[in-house]
Coordinates of C-alpha atoms and ligand atoms in Angstrom, one line a residue:
M5 CA -10.3 56.6 38.3
L6 CA -10.7 54.7 41.7
F7 CA -7.4 52.5 41.5
N8 CA -6.0 54.3 44.6
G9 CA -9.0 55.7 46.3
A10 CA -10.5 55.3 49.8
L11 CA -12.4 52.4 48.6
A12 CA -9.3 50.4 47.4
M13 CA -7.8 50.8 51.2
A14 CA -10.6 48.8 53.1
E15 CA -9.6 45.2 52.7
S16 CA -12.5 42.8 51.9
Y17 CA -12.8 39.4 53.0
Y18 CA -12.5 38.2 49.5
A19 CA -9.1 39.8 49.1
A20 CA -8.2 38.3 52.5
T21 CA -9.3 34.4 51.3
A22 CA -8.4 34.9 47.9
N23 CA -6.7 32.1 45.9
P24 CA -3.2 32.6 44.7
W25 CA -2.4 34.5 41.5
V26 CA 0.9 35.7 39.8
D27 CA 0.9 39.5 39.1
Q28 CA 0.8 39.8 35.6
P29 CA 3.3 42.6 33.7
P30 CA 2.2 45.9 33.2
L31 CA 1.9 46.8 29.2
A32 CA 5.3 48.1 28.0
G33 CA 5.6 49.3 24.3
D34 CA 3.9 49.0 21.4
I35 CA 1.7 45.3 20.6
A36 CA -0.9 44.4 18.2
A37 CA -3.9 42.0 18.4
D38 CA -7.0 41.0 17.3
L39 CA -8.9 41.9 20.3
V40 CA -8.1 44.6 23.2
I41 CA -10.1 44.6 26.0
V42 CA -10.4 47.6 28.8
G43 CA -11.1 45.6 32.0
G44 CA -10.1 42.7 33.8
G45 CA -13.8 41.9 35.7
C46 CA -15.9 39.1 34.2
T47 CA -17.0 41.2 31.5
G48 CA -13.8 41.7 30.2
L49 CA -12.3 38.2 31.3
S50 CA -15.1 36.2 29.8
A51 CA -15.0 38.3 26.8
A52 CA -11.0 37.5 26.7
L53 CA -11.5 33.5 27.3
H54 CA -14.1 33.3 24.8
G55 CA -12.3 35.2 22.3
A56 CA -9.2 33.3 22.6
R57 CA -11.4 29.9 22.3
R58 CA -12.6 31.5 19.0
G59 CA -9.1 31.9 17.9
L60 CA -8.7 35.5 18.7
R61 CA -5.1 36.9 19.9
V62 CA -6.4 38.9 22.7
V63 CA -4.8 41.7 25.0
V64 CA -6.6 42.5 28.3
L65 CA -5.6 46.0 29.9
E66 CA -6.6 46.2 33.7
G67 CA -5.5 49.4 35.2
G68 CA -5.7 48.0 38.8
K69 CA -5.3 44.4 39.6
V70 CA -7.7 41.5 38.1
G71 CA -10.9 41.5 40.3
W72 CA -10.0 44.8 41.6
G73 CA -13.6 46.3 40.6
A74 CA -17.4 45.1 41.4
S75 CA -16.5 41.4 40.2
G76 CA -13.9 40.8 43.2
R77 CA -15.9 42.9 45.9
N78 CA -19.7 42.1 45.4
G79 CA -22.0 40.4 47.3
G80 CA -21.5 36.8 45.2
Q81 CA -25.0 36.4 45.0
I82 CA -26.3 34.0 41.8
I83 CA -29.7 35.7 41.0
P84 CA -30.9 34.6 37.7
G85 CA -32.8 36.9 35.7
L86 CA -32.9 40.6 35.0
R87 CA -33.3 43.8 37.3
Q88 CA -36.5 44.3 35.8
G89 CA -38.9 41.6 36.8
A90 CA -40.7 39.2 34.0
T91 CA -44.0 40.7 34.6
E92 CA -42.5 44.6 34.0
L93 CA -40.6 43.1 30.8
V94 CA -43.8 41.4 29.5
R95 CA -45.5 45.1 30.1
T96 CA -42.6 47.0 28.3
L97 CA -41.4 44.8 25.4
G98 CA -44.4 42.4 25.2
P99 CA -44.2 38.3 25.7
E100 CA -42.2 37.3 22.8
R101 CA -39.1 40.1 23.3
A102 CA -39.5 39.5 27.0
K103 CA -39.1 35.7 26.8
G104 CA -36.1 35.8 24.3
L105 CA -34.4 38.5 26.8
L106 CA -35.0 36.4 29.6
D107 CA -34.0 33.1 28.0
L108 CA -30.7 34.3 27.3
A109 CA -30.5 36.0 30.8
F110 CA -31.1 32.5 32.4
E111 CA -28.4 31.2 30.3
A112 CA -25.8 33.1 32.5
R113 CA -26.2 30.8 35.3
D114 CA -25.4 27.4 33.5
L115 CA -22.6 29.4 31.9
V116 CA -20.9 30.3 34.8
T117 CA -21.4 27.1 37.1
G118 CA -20.1 25.2 33.8
L119 CA -16.9 27.3 33.6
I120 CA -16.5 26.7 37.3
R121 CA -16.9 23.0 36.6
E122 CA -14.8 22.7 33.3
H123 CA -11.8 24.8 35.1
S124 CA -12.2 23.5 38.5
I125 CA -12.1 26.9 39.9
A126 CA -12.4 26.7 43.8
C127 CA -14.8 29.4 44.8
D128 CA -17.1 27.8 47.2
L129 CA -19.8 27.5 44.7
K130 CA -23.2 26.9 46.5
T131 CA -26.2 25.9 44.4
T132 CA -28.7 26.3 47.1
G133 CA -30.9 29.0 45.9
H134 CA -31.6 32.6 46.1
L135 CA -34.5 34.0 48.2
T136 CA -36.3 37.2 47.7
G137 CA -37.9 38.2 51.0
A138 CA -41.1 40.1 50.9
A139 CA -40.6 43.3 53.3
K140 CA -43.9 44.4 52.7
A141 CA -47.4 42.7 52.4
A142 CA -47.9 44.5 49.0
D143 CA -44.6 43.2 47.7
L144 CA -45.8 39.6 48.2
R145 CA -48.8 40.5 45.9
G146 CA -46.4 41.4 43.3
M147 CA -44.4 38.2 43.8
E148 CA -47.4 36.3 43.1
D149 CA -47.6 38.1 39.8
E150 CA -44.1 37.5 39.2
A151 CA -44.2 33.6 39.9
E152 CA -47.2 33.3 37.7
C153 CA -45.6 35.0 34.9
L154 CA -42.4 33.2 35.1
T155 CA -44.0 29.9 35.2
T156 CA -46.5 30.5 32.6
V157 CA -45.2 32.8 29.9
M158 CA -41.5 32.6 30.5
N159 CA -41.6 28.4 30.8
Y160 CA -39.3 28.9 33.8
P161 CA -40.1 26.2 36.3
H162 CA -37.6 26.7 39.0
I163 CA -39.7 29.3 41.1
D164 CA -41.3 28.5 44.5
L165 CA -43.8 31.6 46.0
L166 CA -43.2 30.9 49.9
S167 CA -45.7 31.9 52.5
A168 CA -44.3 33.7 55.6
A169 CA -43.8 30.5 57.3
Q170 CA -42.2 28.9 54.5
A171 CA -39.5 31.6 54.0
R172 CA -38.9 31.8 57.9
E173 CA -37.6 28.1 57.5
A174 CA -35.2 29.5 54.7
V175 CA -34.4 32.6 57.0
D176 CA -34.8 33.6 60.3
V177 CA -36.4 37.2 59.2
P178 CA -40.0 37.8 59.7
Y179 CA -40.7 38.2 56.1
F180 CA -44.2 38.6 54.7
G181 CA -43.1 35.7 52.4
G182 CA -40.8 35.3 49.5
L183 CA -40.0 34.1 46.0
H184 CA -37.5 31.7 46.1
D185 CA -35.6 30.4 42.9
R186 CA -33.9 27.0 43.1
R187 CA -31.6 28.0 40.4
G188 CA -29.8 30.6 42.5
G189 CA -27.0 30.1 44.7
H190 CA -23.8 32.1 45.6
L191 CA -19.7 32.4 45.3
H192 CA -16.4 33.7 46.1
P193 CA -16.6 36.3 43.8
L194 CA -12.8 37.2 43.8
N195 CA -11.8 33.6 43.1
Y196 CA -14.3 33.2 40.5
T197 CA -12.8 36.1 38.5
L198 CA -9.4 34.9 39.5
G199 CA -10.3 31.7 38.1
L200 CA -11.8 33.1 34.9
A201 CA -8.5 35.1 34.6
A202 CA -6.3 31.6 34.8
A203 CA -8.5 30.1 32.2
A204 CA -8.0 33.1 29.9
L205 CA -4.5 32.8 30.3
D206 CA -4.4 29.2 29.6
A207 CA -6.4 29.8 26.4
G208 CA -3.2 32.1 25.3
V209 CA -4.9 35.5 26.6
T210 CA -2.2 38.4 27.5
I211 CA -3.4 39.9 30.5
H212 CA -1.3 43.1 31.8
E213 CA -2.3 44.7 35.3
R214 CA -1.5 48.3 36.6
S215 CA -2.2 49.3 33.0
E216 CA -5.0 51.9 32.9
A217 CA -6.2 52.6 29.3
V218 CA -5.8 56.5 29.3
R219 CA -7.0 56.9 25.5
L220 CA -8.9 55.4 22.9
D221 CA -8.3 55.9 18.8
T222 CA -10.8 55.0 16.8
G223 CA -10.3 54.6 12.6
K224 CA -9.7 51.4 10.6
D225 CA -8.1 49.8 13.4
V226 CA -8.7 50.7 17.1
R227 CA -5.7 51.5 19.4
V228 CA -5.8 51.8 23.3
F229 CA -2.9 53.8 25.1
T230 CA -2.0 53.1 28.5
A231 CA 0.9 55.5 30.0
R232 CA 3.8 53.1 28.4
G233 CA 2.5 51.5 25.8
S234 CA -0.6 51.0 23.3
V235 CA -2.6 48.2 21.8
Q236 CA -3.6 48.1 18.2
A237 CA -6.3 45.8 17.2
A238 CA -9.5 45.0 14.8
H239 CA -11.7 45.2 17.8
A240 CA -12.0 46.7 21.3
V241 CA -14.2 45.7 24.1
L242 CA -15.0 48.0 27.0
A243 CA -15.6 45.9 30.0
G244 CA -14.6 49.1 32.7
D245 CA -18.3 49.3 34.0
A246 CA -18.4 51.8 36.9
L247 CA -14.7 52.6 37.0
L248 CA -14.3 53.4 33.0
E249 CA -14.8 57.1 33.5
G250 CA -13.6 59.4 30.9
L251 CA -12.4 56.8 28.5
A252 CA -15.8 56.9 26.2
P253 CA -17.7 59.4 27.7
K254 CA -20.7 58.5 24.9
V255 CA -20.8 55.3 26.2
N256 CA -20.4 56.2 30.1
R257 CA -23.4 58.5 30.3
R258 CA -26.1 55.8 30.2
I259 CA -24.7 54.5 33.6
M260 CA -24.3 55.7 36.8
P261 CA -21.7 54.7 39.6
V262 CA -23.6 54.2 43.0
A263 CA -21.4 53.1 46.1
N264 CA -22.5 50.3 48.2
Y265 CA -21.1 48.7 51.1
L266 CA -20.6 45.2 52.7
A267 CA -19.3 43.5 55.9
A268 CA -18.3 40.0 57.0
T269 CA -18.8 39.3 60.6
A270 CA -16.1 37.0 62.6
P271 CA -17.2 33.4 61.8
L272 CA -20.6 32.4 63.6
A273 CA -21.3 29.8 66.1
D274 CA -24.3 28.7 64.5
P275 CA -24.4 30.1 61.0
R276 CA -27.1 28.0 59.8
A277 CA -29.6 29.3 62.9
L278 CA -29.7 32.5 60.5
I279 CA -30.1 31.0 57.0
P280 CA -31.0 27.4 57.7
K281 CA -30.9 26.3 53.7
D282 CA -27.7 28.4 53.2
A283 CA -29.5 30.4 50.1
A284 CA -28.5 33.8 49.1
V285 CA -31.1 36.2 50.4
S286 CA -31.9 40.0 49.2
D287 CA -35.4 41.9 50.3
S288 CA -37.9 43.5 48.1
R289 CA -36.8 46.9 49.4
F290 CA -35.7 49.8 46.6
V291 CA -32.6 50.1 48.8
V292 CA -31.9 46.4 48.8
N293 CA -30.4 44.3 51.7
Y294 CA -28.7 41.4 50.8
Y295 CA -26.6 38.7 52.4
R296 CA -25.5 35.2 52.7
L297 CA -23.1 33.0 54.5
S298 CA -19.3 32.5 53.5
A299 CA -18.1 28.9 53.3
D300 CA -16.4 29.7 56.6
G301 CA -19.7 30.7 58.4
R302 CA -19.5 34.4 58.5
L303 CA -22.3 36.6 57.6
I304 CA -21.6 38.6 54.5
F305 CA -24.1 41.4 54.8
G306 CA -24.9 44.2 52.2
G307 CA -27.2 47.2 52.3
G308 CA -28.3 50.6 53.2
E309 CA -28.2 53.6 51.4
R310 CA -25.5 56.6 51.2
Y311 CA -26.1 59.3 48.7
T312 CA -22.2 60.9 48.6
P313 CA -19.4 59.4 46.6
Q314 CA -17.3 59.6 49.8
P315 CA -17.0 56.4 51.6
P316 CA -18.1 56.5 55.5
R317 CA -15.3 57.2 57.7
D318 CA -16.2 53.5 59.2
I319 CA -17.8 51.5 56.8
A320 CA -18.0 48.6 59.4
A321 CA -20.5 50.6 61.6
F322 CA -22.5 51.9 58.6
A323 CA -22.6 48.3 57.5
R324 CA -23.2 47.2 61.2
R325 CA -26.3 49.6 61.7
H326 CA -28.2 47.9 58.6
M327 CA -27.0 44.2 59.5
E328 CA -28.3 44.6 63.0
A329 CA -31.7 45.9 61.6
V330 CA -32.4 42.9 60.0
F331 CA -30.5 40.4 62.1
P332 CA -31.0 41.5 65.5
Q333 CA -29.4 38.3 66.6
V334 CA -26.1 39.4 65.5
R335 CA -25.6 42.3 68.0
G336 CA -22.4 42.8 69.1
V337 CA -20.7 40.1 66.9
P338 CA -17.4 41.1 65.5
I339 CA -17.1 42.4 62.0
D340 CA -13.6 41.2 60.7
H341 CA -13.9 43.1 57.2
A342 CA -15.9 46.0 55.7
W343 CA -15.5 47.1 52.1
G344 CA -16.9 48.9 49.3
G345 CA -17.5 49.2 45.8
L346 CA -19.3 50.8 43.0
V347 CA -22.4 49.4 41.4
S348 CA -23.1 50.6 37.7
I349 CA -27.0 51.5 36.9
T350 CA -28.8 52.3 34.2
Q351 CA -32.1 54.2 34.3
T352 CA -34.0 51.2 32.9
R353 CA -31.9 48.8 35.3
L354 CA -31.3 46.6 31.9
P355 CA -27.6 46.4 31.2
H356 CA -26.4 48.6 28.5
V357 CA -24.4 46.5 25.7
G358 CA -23.5 47.5 22.4
R359 CA -21.1 48.6 19.7
D360 CA -19.7 51.8 18.2
G361 CA -18.1 50.6 15.0
A362 CA -15.3 48.4 15.9
V363 CA -15.6 49.2 20.1
L364 CA -18.1 47.2 21.9
F365 CA -19.3 47.3 25.3
A366 CA -21.3 45.7 28.0
H367 CA -22.0 47.2 31.5
G368 CA -24.6 48.8 33.8
Y369 CA -25.8 45.2 35.4
S370 CA -27.8 47.3 37.9
G371 CA -26.7 45.0 40.5
L372 CA -27.2 41.6 39.0
G373 CA -23.7 41.2 37.3
V374 CA -22.3 38.3 39.1
I375 CA -23.1 36.0 36.3
L376 CA -24.8 38.3 33.5
S377 CA -21.3 39.7 33.2
T378 CA -19.7 36.3 32.1
L379 CA -22.7 35.9 30.0
A380 CA -22.3 39.5 28.3
G381 CA -18.3 38.9 27.8
K382 CA -19.6 35.9 25.8
L383 CA -22.0 38.0 23.5
L384 CA -19.5 40.6 22.9
V385 CA -17.2 38.1 21.2
E386 CA -20.1 36.4 19.3
A387 CA -20.9 39.7 17.8
I388 CA -17.6 40.7 17.0
L389 CA -17.5 37.3 14.9
G390 CA -20.8 38.2 13.1
E391 CA -22.9 36.1 15.2
T392 CA -25.1 39.0 16.1
A393 CA -28.6 37.4 16.9
R394 CA -28.4 37.2 20.9
F395 CA -26.2 40.3 21.1
E396 CA -28.9 42.1 19.5
R397 CA -31.6 41.0 22.1
F398 CA -29.6 43.3 24.5
A399 CA -28.2 45.8 22.4
S400 CA -31.8 47.0 21.1
L401 CA -32.5 47.9 24.5
E402 CA -30.3 50.7 24.8
P403 CA -30.9 52.7 27.8
P404 CA -31.5 56.6 27.7
P405 CA -28.5 58.7 29.2
F406 CA -28.9 60.0 32.6
P407 CA -30.1 63.5 32.7
G408 CA -27.5 66.1 33.0
G409 CA -24.8 64.1 31.6
T410 CA -22.0 62.9 33.5
A411 CA -21.7 66.1 35.6
L412 CA -25.2 66.5 36.9
R413 CA -26.4 62.9 36.8
G414 CA -25.3 62.4 40.3
P415 CA -27.1 65.2 42.4
L416 CA -30.2 64.6 39.9
H417 CA -30.0 60.7 40.6
V418 CA -29.7 61.3 44.6
L419 CA -32.8 63.3 44.7
G420 CA -34.6 60.3 42.8
M421 CA -32.9 57.6 44.9
L422 CA -33.7 59.6 48.4
W423 CA -37.5 59.5 47.1
Y424 CA -37.5 55.5 46.5
A425 CA -35.5 55.2 49.6
L426 CA -38.5 57.4 51.5
R427 CA -41.0 54.8 49.9
D428 CA -39.1 52.0 51.8
R429 CA -40.0 53.2 55.1
L430 CA -43.9 54.1 54.5
Ligands
FAD529 C1 -20.9 46.2 46.4 C2 -21.0 45.3 45.1 C3 -21.9 44.4 45.5 C4 -22.7 43.3 44.4 N1 -23.3 42.3 44.6 C5 -24.1 41.7 43.6 C6 -24.3 40.3 43.8 O1 -24.7 39.9 44.8 N2 -25.0 39.9 42.8 C7 -24.8 40.3 41.3 O2 -25.2 39.7 40.6 N3 -24.2 41.4 41.1 C8 -23.7 42.2 42.3 N4 -23.0 43.2 42.0 C9 -22.8 43.8 40.7 C10 -21.7 43.0 40.2 O3 -20.4 42.8 40.9 C11 -20.9 43.7 38.8 O4 -22.3 43.9 37.8 C12 -20.3 43.2 37.9 O5 -18.9 42.5 38.8 C13 -19.8 43.9 37.0 O6 -18.4 43.4 36.0 P1 -17.5 43.9 35.0 O7 -16.5 43.0 34.9 O8 -18.4 44.3 34.1 O9 -17.0 45.0 36.1 P2 -15.9 45.1 37.2 O10 -15.7 43.9 37.8 O11 -16.0 46.5 37.5 O12 -14.3 45.4 36.2 C14 -14.3 46.7 35.5 C15 -12.5 46.5 35.6 O13 -12.4 47.4 34.5 C16 -11.0 48.2 35.1 N5 -11.1 49.2 34.6 C17 -11.7 50.5 34.5 N6 -11.4 51.3 33.8 C18 -10.4 50.9 33.1 C19 -9.3 51.9 32.4 N7 -9.4 52.9 32.0 N8 -8.1 50.9 32.2 C20 -8.0 49.7 32.5 N9 -8.9 49.0 33.2 C21 -9.9 49.9 33.6 C22 -11.5 48.1 36.8 O14 -10.1 48.3 37.7 C23 -12.1 46.7 36.9 O15 -11.1 46.0 37.4 C24 -22.4 44.0 43.1 C25 -21.6 45.1 42.9 C26 -21.0 45.6 43.6 C27 -20.1 47.1 43.6

């Protein structure tokens, strides 16, 4: 469990600019609820909020602090859809199933912006769009197909295919063109997560921080144990994502944690010179570079691959190398914050959502979980209440386990990633 590892020591820009939060007490003693949730990120907190709204007594157990995982340290990019593109989904699932799945994924964007409005969550929300920049000419041809499929098959009219010159108006990087989704954008992920937690508390949810779930017993009821107590409930939701580790090995072997690192520069004199339209941007490389501006005019940049579980000794230097390769304009600009987190990926790059009796789970958003996690939490509650149709659209897509189980999945996956990373350079 990584509650105190090296990743925890690097203070993120988000932690440094977090809204006030009252620490919640650890679990002490044995209690009962209708629903116990392991994990205080957006999946768990959304399930908690939606569960409480539907009349369930909900307890959340968070091993670290609310937002300690990916939800509080990610790139903050709102990217509608799934990691598998529409054309690929149509090829593998057929147009009808692909549309059913994408319609649901697209719903995540309005769910999140709606919650932000409803609960007045101060999280620097920008609905300025998301641009995928074509790093190679061949990538632009793929984007033409994707735009066509999104517009005609998916009936999704929010996409613009950009020429190299149009992409350059959006971001000062020489892409071959790009795909712009007008419904994308960005936010301060930790403040969004804290806002979701505050909304859950208001709805009657109990949250225990510093309460790592160490054992899960399933029988007629579910009981989740921490070092100092337990919660008995009719249902459990596992929302630990990449940090869940040994609590549920059967569930866990279908995801793979991959470390990723971000940096925030000092405020720039002219941030809009880099990203004039203030969109969230990522590129089409397999090892994605992704970046955006913060509300106070910093460049927040993530990218670069690293195939060892150990964080680089100097995260800022690691991130700077990749940042300056994309933006030579910021060479030498001070980096005020650098941090890392674990992204959980699946072999299909589609989320792993499902249930094993009374235990439900959702994870493996494969780098696209800022808004999907909130949607998934809601779908889990629907399933608990017997409304399974929407949940099944995701649950029917169970990704295969990583070969080699949890011990070997790392080394084998590294080999695969190295191959794809090499392809980026060809
Ligand atoms: C560096 C980075 C950048 C990213 N950038 C983007 C982006 O720009 N756009 C995008 O869409 N997605 C992005 N993602 C992915 C996105 O952040 C995640 O998919 C999403 O936050 C997952 O939310 P979650 O609630 O499922 O998991 P998490 O936020 O990781 O929450 C899980 C929580 O469970 C707790 N936990 C785990 N095990 C236990 C246990 N046994 N007992 C108690 N608590 C436990 C953890 O402490 C943690 O707080 C990024 C991820 C990372 C790491």
